[in-house]
Coordinates of C-alpha atoms in Angstrom, one line a residue:
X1 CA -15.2 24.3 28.8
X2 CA -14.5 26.9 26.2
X3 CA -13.1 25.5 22.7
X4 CA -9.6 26.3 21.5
X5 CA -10.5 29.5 20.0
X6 CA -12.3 30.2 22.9
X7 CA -9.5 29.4 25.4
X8 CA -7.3 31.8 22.9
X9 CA -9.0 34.9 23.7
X10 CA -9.4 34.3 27.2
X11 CA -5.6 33.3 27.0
X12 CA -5.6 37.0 24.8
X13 CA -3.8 35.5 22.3
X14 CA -6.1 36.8 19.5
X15 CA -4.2 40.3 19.9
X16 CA -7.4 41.9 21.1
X17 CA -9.3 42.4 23.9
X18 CA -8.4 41.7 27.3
X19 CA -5.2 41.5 28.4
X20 CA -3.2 38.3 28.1
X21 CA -4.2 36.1 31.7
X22 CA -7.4 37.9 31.6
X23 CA -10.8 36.5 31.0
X24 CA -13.7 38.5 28.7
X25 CA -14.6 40.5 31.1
X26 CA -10.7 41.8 31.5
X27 CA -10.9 40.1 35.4
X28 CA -7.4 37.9 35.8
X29 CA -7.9 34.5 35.2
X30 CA -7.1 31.8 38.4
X31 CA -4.2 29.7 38.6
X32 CA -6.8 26.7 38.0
X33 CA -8.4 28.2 35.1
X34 CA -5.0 28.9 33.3
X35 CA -4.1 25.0 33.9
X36 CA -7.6 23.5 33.0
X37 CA -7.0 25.7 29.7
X38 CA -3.4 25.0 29.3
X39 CA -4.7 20.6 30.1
X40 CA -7.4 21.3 27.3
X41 CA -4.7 22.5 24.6
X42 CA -2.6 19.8 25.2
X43 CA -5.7 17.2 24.7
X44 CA -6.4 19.5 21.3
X45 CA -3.0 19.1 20.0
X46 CA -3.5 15.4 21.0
X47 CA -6.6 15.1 18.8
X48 CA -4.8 17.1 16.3
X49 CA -2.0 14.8 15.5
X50 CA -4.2 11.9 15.9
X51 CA -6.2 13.2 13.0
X52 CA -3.5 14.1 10.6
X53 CA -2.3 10.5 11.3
X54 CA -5.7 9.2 10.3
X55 CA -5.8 11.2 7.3
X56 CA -2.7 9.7 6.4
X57 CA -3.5 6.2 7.0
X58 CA -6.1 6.4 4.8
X59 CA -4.0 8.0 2.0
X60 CA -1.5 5.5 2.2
X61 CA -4.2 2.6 2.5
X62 CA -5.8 3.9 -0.9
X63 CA -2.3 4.3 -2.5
X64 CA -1.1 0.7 -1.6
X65 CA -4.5 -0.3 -3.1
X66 CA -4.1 1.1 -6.5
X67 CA -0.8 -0.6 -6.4
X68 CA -1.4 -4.0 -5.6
X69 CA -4.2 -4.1 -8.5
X70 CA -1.4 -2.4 -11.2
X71 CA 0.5 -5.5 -10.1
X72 CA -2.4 -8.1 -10.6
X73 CA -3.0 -6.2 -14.2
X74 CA 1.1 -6.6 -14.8
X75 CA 0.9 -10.8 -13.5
X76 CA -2.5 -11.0 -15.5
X77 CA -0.1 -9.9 -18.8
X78 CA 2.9 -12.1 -17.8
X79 CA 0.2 -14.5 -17.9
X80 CA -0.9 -13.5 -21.8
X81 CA 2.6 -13.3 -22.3
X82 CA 3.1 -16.6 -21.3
X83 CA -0.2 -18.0 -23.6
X84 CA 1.7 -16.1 -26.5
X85 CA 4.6 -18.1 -25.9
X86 CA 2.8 -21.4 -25.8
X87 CA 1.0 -20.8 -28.9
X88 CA 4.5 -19.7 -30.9
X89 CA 5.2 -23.5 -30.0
X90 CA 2.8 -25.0 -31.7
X91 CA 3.5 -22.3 -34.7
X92 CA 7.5 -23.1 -34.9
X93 CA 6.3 -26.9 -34.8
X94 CA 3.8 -26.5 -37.4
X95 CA 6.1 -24.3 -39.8
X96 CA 8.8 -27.3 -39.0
X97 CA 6.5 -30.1 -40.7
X98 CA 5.6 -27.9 -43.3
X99 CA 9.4 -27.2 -44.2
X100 CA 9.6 -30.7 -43.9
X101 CA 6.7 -31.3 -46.2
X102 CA 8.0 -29.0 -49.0
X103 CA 12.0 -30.6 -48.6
X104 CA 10.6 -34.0 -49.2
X105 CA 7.7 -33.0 -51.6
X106 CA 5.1 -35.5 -49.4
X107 CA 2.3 -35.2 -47.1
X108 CA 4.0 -35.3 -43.8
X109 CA 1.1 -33.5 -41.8
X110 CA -0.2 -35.7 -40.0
X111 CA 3.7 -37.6 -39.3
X112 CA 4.7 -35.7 -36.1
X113 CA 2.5 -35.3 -33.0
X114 CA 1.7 -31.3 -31.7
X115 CA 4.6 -29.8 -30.3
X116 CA 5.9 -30.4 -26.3
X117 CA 4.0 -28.1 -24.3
X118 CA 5.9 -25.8 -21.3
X119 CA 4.7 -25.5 -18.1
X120 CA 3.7 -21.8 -18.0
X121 CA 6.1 -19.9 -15.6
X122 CA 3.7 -16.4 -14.8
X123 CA 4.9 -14.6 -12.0
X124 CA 4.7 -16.9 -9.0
X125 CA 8.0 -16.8 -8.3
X126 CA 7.6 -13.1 -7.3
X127 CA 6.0 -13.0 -4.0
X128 CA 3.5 -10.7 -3.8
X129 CA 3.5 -7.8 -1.5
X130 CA 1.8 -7.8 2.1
X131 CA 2.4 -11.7 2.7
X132 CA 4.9 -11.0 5.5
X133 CA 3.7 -9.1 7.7
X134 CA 5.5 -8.7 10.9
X135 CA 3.3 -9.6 14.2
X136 CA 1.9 -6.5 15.2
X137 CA 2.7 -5.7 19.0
X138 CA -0.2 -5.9 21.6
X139 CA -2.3 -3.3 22.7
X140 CA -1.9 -1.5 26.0
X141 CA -5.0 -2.0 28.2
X142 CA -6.9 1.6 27.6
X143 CA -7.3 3.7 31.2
X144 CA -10.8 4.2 32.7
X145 CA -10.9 8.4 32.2
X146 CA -14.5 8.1 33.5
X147 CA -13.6 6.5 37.3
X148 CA -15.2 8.8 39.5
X149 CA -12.9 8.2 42.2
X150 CA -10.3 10.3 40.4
X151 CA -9.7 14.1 40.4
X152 CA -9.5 16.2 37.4
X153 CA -5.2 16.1 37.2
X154 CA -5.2 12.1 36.7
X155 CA -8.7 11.9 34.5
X156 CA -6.1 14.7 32.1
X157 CA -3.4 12.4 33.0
X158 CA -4.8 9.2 32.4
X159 CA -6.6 10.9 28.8
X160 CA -3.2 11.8 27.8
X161 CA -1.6 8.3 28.3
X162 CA -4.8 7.1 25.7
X163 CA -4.3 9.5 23.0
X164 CA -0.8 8.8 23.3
X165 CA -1.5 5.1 23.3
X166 CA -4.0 5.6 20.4
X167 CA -0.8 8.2 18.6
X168 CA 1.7 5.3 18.4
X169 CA -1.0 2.3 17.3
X170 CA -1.4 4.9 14.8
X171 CA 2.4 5.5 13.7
X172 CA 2.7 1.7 13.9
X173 CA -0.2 1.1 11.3
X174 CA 1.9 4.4 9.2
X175 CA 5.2 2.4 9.0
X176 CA 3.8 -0.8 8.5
X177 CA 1.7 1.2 5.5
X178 CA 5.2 2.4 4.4
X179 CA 6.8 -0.8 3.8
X180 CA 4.0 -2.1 2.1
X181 CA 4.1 0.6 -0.2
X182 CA 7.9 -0.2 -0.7
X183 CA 7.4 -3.8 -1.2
X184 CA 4.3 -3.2 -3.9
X185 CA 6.7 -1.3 -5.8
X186 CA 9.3 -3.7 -5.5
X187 CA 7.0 -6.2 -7.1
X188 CA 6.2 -3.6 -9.7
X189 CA 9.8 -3.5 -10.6
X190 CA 10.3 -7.5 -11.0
X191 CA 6.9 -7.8 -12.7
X192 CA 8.1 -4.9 -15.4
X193 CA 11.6 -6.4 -15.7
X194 CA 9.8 -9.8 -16.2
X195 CA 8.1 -8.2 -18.8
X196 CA 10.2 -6.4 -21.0
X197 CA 12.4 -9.6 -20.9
X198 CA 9.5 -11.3 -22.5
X199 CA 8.1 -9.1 -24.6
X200 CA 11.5 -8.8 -26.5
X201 CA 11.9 -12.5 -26.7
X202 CA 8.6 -13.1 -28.2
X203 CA 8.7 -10.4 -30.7
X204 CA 12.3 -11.5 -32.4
X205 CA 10.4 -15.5 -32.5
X206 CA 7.1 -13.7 -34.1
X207 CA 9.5 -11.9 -36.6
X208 CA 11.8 -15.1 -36.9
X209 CA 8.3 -17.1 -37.5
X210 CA 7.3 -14.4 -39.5
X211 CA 10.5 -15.0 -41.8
X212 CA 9.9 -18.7 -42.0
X213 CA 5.9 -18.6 -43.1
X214 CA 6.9 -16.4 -46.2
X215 CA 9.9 -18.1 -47.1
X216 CA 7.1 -21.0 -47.3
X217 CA 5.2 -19.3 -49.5
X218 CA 7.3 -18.5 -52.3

């Protein structure tokens, strides 16, 4: 069976050549061979939009990929964020003993225990993206296209009900790509917001500590 360029010209729809309905050698083409061409577009365009769905899902896999390890670099800094934080405790307690020390003009280092820890927040509290996937839908039982107790308009018929099958597993997997994609940058959002939030608080305690230490050491 000729390819799709190949069933073009004998269609004559390269503009050149035989006549349209006409095969090379200009004789008219039968009613069967127009419909096995006309069954053998339809299975092209088929494979066509299967593979531009393909192509997709593996653009939107790759993007959804970056995304969710952005957000793992953005928790892992929450997570400094939050070691910062700890570690301006024990600083603010430290600088408190040794503003007690210079009030009282003793030794009063070793008078108060470290400071009270925190439990470190992070970003658990923002669910990550992907854990709620909804429960994809069961596949149809593929058709035999190879029975040979069938003629050739059900093998095209029964081909076409596949590729259709196969078109909307694909557009599933494309949607449920999509709202991954929406949810990762959901996260990305709340991580960032997270973020800035902290970032802000910890530099007005570093210049607050700051202001405290040289007061000390004047």
């Amino acid at each position: 069976m000729p390819g799709r360029s190949g069933r073009k010209k004998l269609m004559g729809d390269d503009g050149e050549g035989s006549p349209k309905g006409d095969d090379l050698n200009g004789e008219p083409l039968t009613m069967q061979e127009k419909i096995e061409n006309k069954r053998d577009e339809i299975q092209d365009d088929l494979d066509d939009t299967k593979g531009m769905i393909d192509e997709a899902q593996a653009v939107g896999a790759a993007t959804n990929k970056k995304l969710a390890m952005q957000n793992e670099q953005l928790r892992k800094a929450d997570r400094d964020l939050d070691d910062i934080d700890e570690n301006l405790d024990q600083a603010e307690h430290n600088l408190s003993r040794m503003e007690m020390c210079c009030l009282f003009a003793i030794c009063c280092c070793c008078c108060h225990p470290d400071g009270p820890k925190k439990r470190k927040k992070g970003t658990d509290d923002i669910p990550r993206a992907g854990q709620t996937h909804a429960a994809g839908k069961k596949k149809k039982e593929r058709l035999d296209e190879n029975d040979p107790d069938i003629d050739d308009e059900e093998r095209h018929e029964r081909k076409v009900a596949n590729k259709l099958d196969d078109i909307s597993d694909g557009l599933d997997v494309l949607n449920q790509l999509a709202k991954d994609q929406h949810e990762q940058l959901q996260e990305t959002e709340e991580i960032n917001k997270r973020l800035g939030n902290k970032i802000g608080h910890e530099k007005a305690r570093i210049k607050a500590a700051d202001a405290r230490g040289q007061k000390l050491l004047r």
